[in-house]
Tab-separated table of C-alpha atoms in Angstrom:
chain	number	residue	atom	x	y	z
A	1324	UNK	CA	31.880	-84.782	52.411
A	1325	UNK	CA	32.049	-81.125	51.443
A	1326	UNK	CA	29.469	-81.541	48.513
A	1327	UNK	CA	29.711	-79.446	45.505
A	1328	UNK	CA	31.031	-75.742	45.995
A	1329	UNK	CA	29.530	-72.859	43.582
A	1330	UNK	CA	30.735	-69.617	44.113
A	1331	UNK	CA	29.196	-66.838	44.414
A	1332	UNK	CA	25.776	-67.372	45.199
A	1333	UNK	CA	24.344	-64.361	43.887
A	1334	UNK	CA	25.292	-62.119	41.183
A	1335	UNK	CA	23.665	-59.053	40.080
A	1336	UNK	CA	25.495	-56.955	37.329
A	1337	UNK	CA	25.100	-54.549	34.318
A	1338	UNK	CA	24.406	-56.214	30.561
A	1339	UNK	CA	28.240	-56.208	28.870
A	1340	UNK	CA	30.032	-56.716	32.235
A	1341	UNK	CA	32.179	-60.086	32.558
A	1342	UNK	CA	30.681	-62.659	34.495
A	1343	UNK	CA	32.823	-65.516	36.300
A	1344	UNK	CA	31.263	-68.491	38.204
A	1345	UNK	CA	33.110	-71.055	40.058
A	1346	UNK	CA	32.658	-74.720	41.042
A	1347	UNK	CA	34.814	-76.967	42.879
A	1348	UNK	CA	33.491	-80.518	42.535
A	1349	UNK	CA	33.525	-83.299	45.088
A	1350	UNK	CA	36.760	-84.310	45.894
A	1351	UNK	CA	37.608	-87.839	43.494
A	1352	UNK	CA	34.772	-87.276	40.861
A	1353	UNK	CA	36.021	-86.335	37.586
A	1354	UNK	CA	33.126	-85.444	35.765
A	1355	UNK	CA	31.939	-82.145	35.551
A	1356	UNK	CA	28.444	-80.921	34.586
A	1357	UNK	CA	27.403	-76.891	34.229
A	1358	UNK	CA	23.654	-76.470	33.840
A	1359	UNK	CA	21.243	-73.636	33.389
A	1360	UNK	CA	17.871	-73.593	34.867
A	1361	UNK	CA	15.443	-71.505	33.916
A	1362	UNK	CA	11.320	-71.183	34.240
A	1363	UNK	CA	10.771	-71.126	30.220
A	1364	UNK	CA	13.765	-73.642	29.380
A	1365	UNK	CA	13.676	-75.676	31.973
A	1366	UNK	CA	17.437	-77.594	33.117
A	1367	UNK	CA	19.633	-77.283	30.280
A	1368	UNK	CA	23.035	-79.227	30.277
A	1369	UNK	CA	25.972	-76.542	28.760
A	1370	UNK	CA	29.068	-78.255	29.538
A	1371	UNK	CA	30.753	-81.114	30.676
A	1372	UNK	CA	34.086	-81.872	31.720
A	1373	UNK	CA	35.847	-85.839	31.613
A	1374	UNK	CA	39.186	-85.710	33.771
A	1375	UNK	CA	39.464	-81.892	32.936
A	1376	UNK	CA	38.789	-82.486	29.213
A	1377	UNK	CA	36.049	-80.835	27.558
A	1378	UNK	CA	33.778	-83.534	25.886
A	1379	UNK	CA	30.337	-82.137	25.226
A	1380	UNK	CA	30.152	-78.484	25.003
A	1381	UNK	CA	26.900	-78.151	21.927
A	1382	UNK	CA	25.177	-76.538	25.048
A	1383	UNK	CA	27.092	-73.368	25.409
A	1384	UNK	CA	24.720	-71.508	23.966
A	1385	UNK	CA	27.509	-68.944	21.466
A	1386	UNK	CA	30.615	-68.153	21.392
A	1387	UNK	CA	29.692	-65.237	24.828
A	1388	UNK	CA	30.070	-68.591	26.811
A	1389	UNK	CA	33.223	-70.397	27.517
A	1390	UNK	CA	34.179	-72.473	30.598
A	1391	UNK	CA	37.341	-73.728	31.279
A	1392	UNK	CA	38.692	-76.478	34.414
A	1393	UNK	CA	42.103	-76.327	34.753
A	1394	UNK	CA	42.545	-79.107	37.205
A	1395	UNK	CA	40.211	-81.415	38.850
A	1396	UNK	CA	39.254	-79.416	41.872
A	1397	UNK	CA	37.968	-75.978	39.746
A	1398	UNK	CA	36.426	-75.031	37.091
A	1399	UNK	CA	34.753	-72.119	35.917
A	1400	UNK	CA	32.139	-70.844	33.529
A	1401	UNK	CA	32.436	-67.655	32.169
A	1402	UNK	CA	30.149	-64.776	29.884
A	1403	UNK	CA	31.843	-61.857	28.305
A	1404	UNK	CA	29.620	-59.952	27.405
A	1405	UNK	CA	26.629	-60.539	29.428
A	1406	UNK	CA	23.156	-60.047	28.288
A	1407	UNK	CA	20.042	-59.611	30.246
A	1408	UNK	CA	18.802	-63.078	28.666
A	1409	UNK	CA	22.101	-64.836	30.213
A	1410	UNK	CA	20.071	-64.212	33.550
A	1411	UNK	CA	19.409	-67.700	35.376
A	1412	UNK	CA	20.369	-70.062	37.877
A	1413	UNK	CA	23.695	-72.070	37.041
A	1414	UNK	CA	24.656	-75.154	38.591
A	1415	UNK	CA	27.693	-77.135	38.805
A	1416	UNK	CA	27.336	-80.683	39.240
A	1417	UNK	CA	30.103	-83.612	39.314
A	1418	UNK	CA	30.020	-87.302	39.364
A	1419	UNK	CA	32.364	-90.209	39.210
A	1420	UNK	CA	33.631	-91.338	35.491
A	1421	UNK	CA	30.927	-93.573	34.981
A	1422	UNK	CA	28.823	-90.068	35.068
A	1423	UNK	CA	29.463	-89.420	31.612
A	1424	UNK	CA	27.549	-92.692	30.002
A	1425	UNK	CA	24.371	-92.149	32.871
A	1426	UNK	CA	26.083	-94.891	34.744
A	1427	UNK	CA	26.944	-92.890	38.270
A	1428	UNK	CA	24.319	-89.941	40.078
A	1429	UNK	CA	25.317	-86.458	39.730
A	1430	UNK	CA	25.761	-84.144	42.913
A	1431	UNK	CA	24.804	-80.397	42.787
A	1432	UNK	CA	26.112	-77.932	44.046
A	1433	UNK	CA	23.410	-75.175	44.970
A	1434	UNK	CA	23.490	-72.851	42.440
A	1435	UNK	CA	24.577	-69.314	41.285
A	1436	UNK	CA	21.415	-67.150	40.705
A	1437	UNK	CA	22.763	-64.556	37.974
A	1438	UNK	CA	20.729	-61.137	37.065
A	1439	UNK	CA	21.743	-59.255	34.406
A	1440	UNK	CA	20.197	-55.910	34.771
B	367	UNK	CA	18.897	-89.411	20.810
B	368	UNK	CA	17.447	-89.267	24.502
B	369	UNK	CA	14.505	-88.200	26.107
B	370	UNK	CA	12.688	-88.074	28.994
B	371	UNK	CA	8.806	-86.284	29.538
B	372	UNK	CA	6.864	-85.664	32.813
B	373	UNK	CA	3.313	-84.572	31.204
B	374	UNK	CA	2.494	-83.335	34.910
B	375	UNK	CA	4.018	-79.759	35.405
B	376	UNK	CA	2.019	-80.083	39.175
B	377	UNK	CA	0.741	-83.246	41.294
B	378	UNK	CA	-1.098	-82.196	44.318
B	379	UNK	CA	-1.889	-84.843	46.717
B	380	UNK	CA	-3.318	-84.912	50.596
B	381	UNK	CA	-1.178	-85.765	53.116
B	382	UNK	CA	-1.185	-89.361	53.965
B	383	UNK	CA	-2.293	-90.580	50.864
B	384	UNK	CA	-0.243	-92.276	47.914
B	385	UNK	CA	1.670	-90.275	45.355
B	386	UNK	CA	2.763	-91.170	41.858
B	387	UNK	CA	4.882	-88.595	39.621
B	388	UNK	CA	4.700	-89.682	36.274
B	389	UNK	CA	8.204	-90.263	33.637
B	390	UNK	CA	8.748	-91.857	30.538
B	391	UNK	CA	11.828	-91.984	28.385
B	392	UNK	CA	12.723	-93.062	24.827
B	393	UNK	CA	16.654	-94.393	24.269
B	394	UNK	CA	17.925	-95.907	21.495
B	395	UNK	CA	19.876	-98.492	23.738
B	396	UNK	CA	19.231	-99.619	27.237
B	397	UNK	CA	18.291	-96.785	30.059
B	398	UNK	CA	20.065	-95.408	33.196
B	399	UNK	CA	16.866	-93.813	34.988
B	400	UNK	CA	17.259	-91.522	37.865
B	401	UNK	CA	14.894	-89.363	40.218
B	402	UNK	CA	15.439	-86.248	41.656
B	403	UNK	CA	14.579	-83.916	43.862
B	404	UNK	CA	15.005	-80.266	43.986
B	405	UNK	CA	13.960	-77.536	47.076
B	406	UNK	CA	13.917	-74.116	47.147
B	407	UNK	CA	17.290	-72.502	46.409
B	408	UNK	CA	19.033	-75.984	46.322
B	409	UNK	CA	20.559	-77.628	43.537
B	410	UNK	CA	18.939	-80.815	42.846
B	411	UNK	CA	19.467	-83.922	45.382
B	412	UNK	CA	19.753	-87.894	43.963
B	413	UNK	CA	16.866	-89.645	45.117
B	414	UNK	CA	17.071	-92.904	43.511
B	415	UNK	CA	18.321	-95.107	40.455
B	416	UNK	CA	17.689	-97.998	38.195
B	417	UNK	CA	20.594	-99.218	36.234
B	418	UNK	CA	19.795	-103.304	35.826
B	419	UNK	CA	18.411	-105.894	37.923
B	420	UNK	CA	15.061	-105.749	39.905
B	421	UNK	CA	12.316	-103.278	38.550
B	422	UNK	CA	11.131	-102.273	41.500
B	423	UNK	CA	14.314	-99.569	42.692
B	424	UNK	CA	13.983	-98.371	46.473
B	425	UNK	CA	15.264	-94.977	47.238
B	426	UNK	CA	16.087	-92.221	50.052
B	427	UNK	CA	13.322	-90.689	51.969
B	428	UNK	CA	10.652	-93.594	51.029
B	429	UNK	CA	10.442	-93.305	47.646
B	430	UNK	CA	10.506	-96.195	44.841
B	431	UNK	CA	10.068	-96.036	41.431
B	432	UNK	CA	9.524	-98.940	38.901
B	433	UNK	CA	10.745	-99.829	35.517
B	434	UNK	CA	8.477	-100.950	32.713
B	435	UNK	CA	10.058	-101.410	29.951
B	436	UNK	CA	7.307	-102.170	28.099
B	437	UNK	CA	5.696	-99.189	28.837
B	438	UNK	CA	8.862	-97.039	28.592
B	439	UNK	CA	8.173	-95.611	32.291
B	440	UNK	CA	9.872	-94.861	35.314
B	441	UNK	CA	6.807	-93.334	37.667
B	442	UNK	CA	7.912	-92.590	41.194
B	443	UNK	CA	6.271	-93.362	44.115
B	444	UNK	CA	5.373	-93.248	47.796
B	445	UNK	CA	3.101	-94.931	49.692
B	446	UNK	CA	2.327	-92.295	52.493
B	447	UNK	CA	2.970	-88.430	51.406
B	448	UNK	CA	4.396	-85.789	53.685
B	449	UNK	CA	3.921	-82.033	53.274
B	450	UNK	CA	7.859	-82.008	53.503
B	451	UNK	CA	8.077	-84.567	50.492
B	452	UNK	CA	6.624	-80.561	48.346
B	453	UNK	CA	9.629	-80.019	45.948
B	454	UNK	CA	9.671	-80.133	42.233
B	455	UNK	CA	11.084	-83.277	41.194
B	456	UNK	CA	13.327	-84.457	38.026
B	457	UNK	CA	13.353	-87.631	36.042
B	458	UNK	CA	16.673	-88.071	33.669
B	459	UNK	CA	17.876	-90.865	31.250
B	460	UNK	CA	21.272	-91.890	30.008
B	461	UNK	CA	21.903	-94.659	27.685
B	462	UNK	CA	24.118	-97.747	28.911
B	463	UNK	CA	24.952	-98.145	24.822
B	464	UNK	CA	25.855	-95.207	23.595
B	465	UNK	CA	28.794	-94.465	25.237
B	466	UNK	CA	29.760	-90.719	26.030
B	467	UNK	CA	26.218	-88.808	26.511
B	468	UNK	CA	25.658	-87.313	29.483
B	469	UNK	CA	22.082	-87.334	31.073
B	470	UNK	CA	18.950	-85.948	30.022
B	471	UNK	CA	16.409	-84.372	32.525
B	472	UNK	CA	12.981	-83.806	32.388
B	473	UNK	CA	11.058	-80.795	32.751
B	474	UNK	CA	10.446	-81.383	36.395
B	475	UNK	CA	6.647	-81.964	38.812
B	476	UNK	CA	6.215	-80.117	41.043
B	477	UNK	CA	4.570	-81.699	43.822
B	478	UNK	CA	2.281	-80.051	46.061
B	479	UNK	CA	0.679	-82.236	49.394
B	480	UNK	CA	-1.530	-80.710	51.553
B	481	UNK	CA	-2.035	-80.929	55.064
């Protein structure tokens, strides 16, 4: 079992550039997850994904913040523009259906660390 | 709504001797409860659940926790500590009655044993 896939695992860039993270989730799950983690905040859930369908997305902090999964192996998470405050560890997780209602665990992928300089 | 507190931001505790990392939750149905664990530059790792049945949930690496219901409370434990078992670890709820929510995690412990 491959786990969950983020891609990359480090980004550094300049505030207004165009940020794109990637997941690919464990192969058969179809619930997607994309958290931020940070020391103030804590784990904060953004996004998730039901069989490619976006159902929850009142974490996505504004409209700079979009994330898309355009079949059930990929998805990404994107910021355009980026600000030094977007700067924070993102993680992907996934989970069989049952996910969704708390039913089901949640595997993580390990994590883009994002700097905004 | 969910919830889920861990008053203890740290829990240190000497090697070999019991630990206890404290959770509890408010739902406004019945709870999913889960425990995880998260190390250095790794996303977090599923430790254990409790879904319905016996209160007392056994997990990977020697852990347990147990439900009280009446107390709200989902404290994990393990009877012997190892300085490997140092990670900061996540409690999370979901509600079985609620339908679509996903879950809601804790602020995290970190736990600390010394050799």
């Amino acid at each position: 079992d491959a786990g969950v896939i983020q891609s990359p695992r480090h980004e550094v860039t300049e505030m207004g550039q165009e940020v794109t993270l990637r997941c690919k989730p464990i192969s058969g799950h179809n619930s997607l997850f994309w958290y931020r983690q940070t020391m103030m905040r804590g784990l904060e859930l953004l996004i998730y994904f039901n069989n490619n369908v976006p159902i929850d997305d009142s974490g996505m902090p504004e409209d700079r913040f979009s994330a898309k999964m355009p079949n059930a192996s990929f998805s990404t998470l994107k910021i355009q523009p980026s600000e030094p405050r977007d700067s924070a560890v993102y993680f992907c997780a996934s989970s069989h259906r049952q996910g969704a209602i708390g039913n089901q665990p949640q595997h993580f992928g390990d994590g883009t660390r994002l700097s905004i300089l | 709504a969910q919830s889920v507190a861990q008053p203890e931001d740290q829990v240190n505790v000497a090697e070999g001797n019991p630990l206890t990392v404290k959770c509890t939750y408010s739902v406004s149905g019945n709870p999913y409860l889960f425990w995880y664990v998260q190390y250095p530059n790794r996303g977090l790792q599923f430790l254990l659940k409790y879904i319905t049945g016996d209160n007392l949930v056994k997990g990977s690496y020697g852990f347990e926790a147990e439900f009280n219901k009446s107390q709200t409370s989902f404290h994990l434990k393990k009877p012997s500590a190892l300085v490997s078992d140092s990670a900061l670890y996540f409690c999370a709820v979901g509600d079985k009655d609620t339908g679509r929510r996903a879950l809601t995690f804790g602020s995290g412990t970190r736990l600390q044993v010394q050799p």
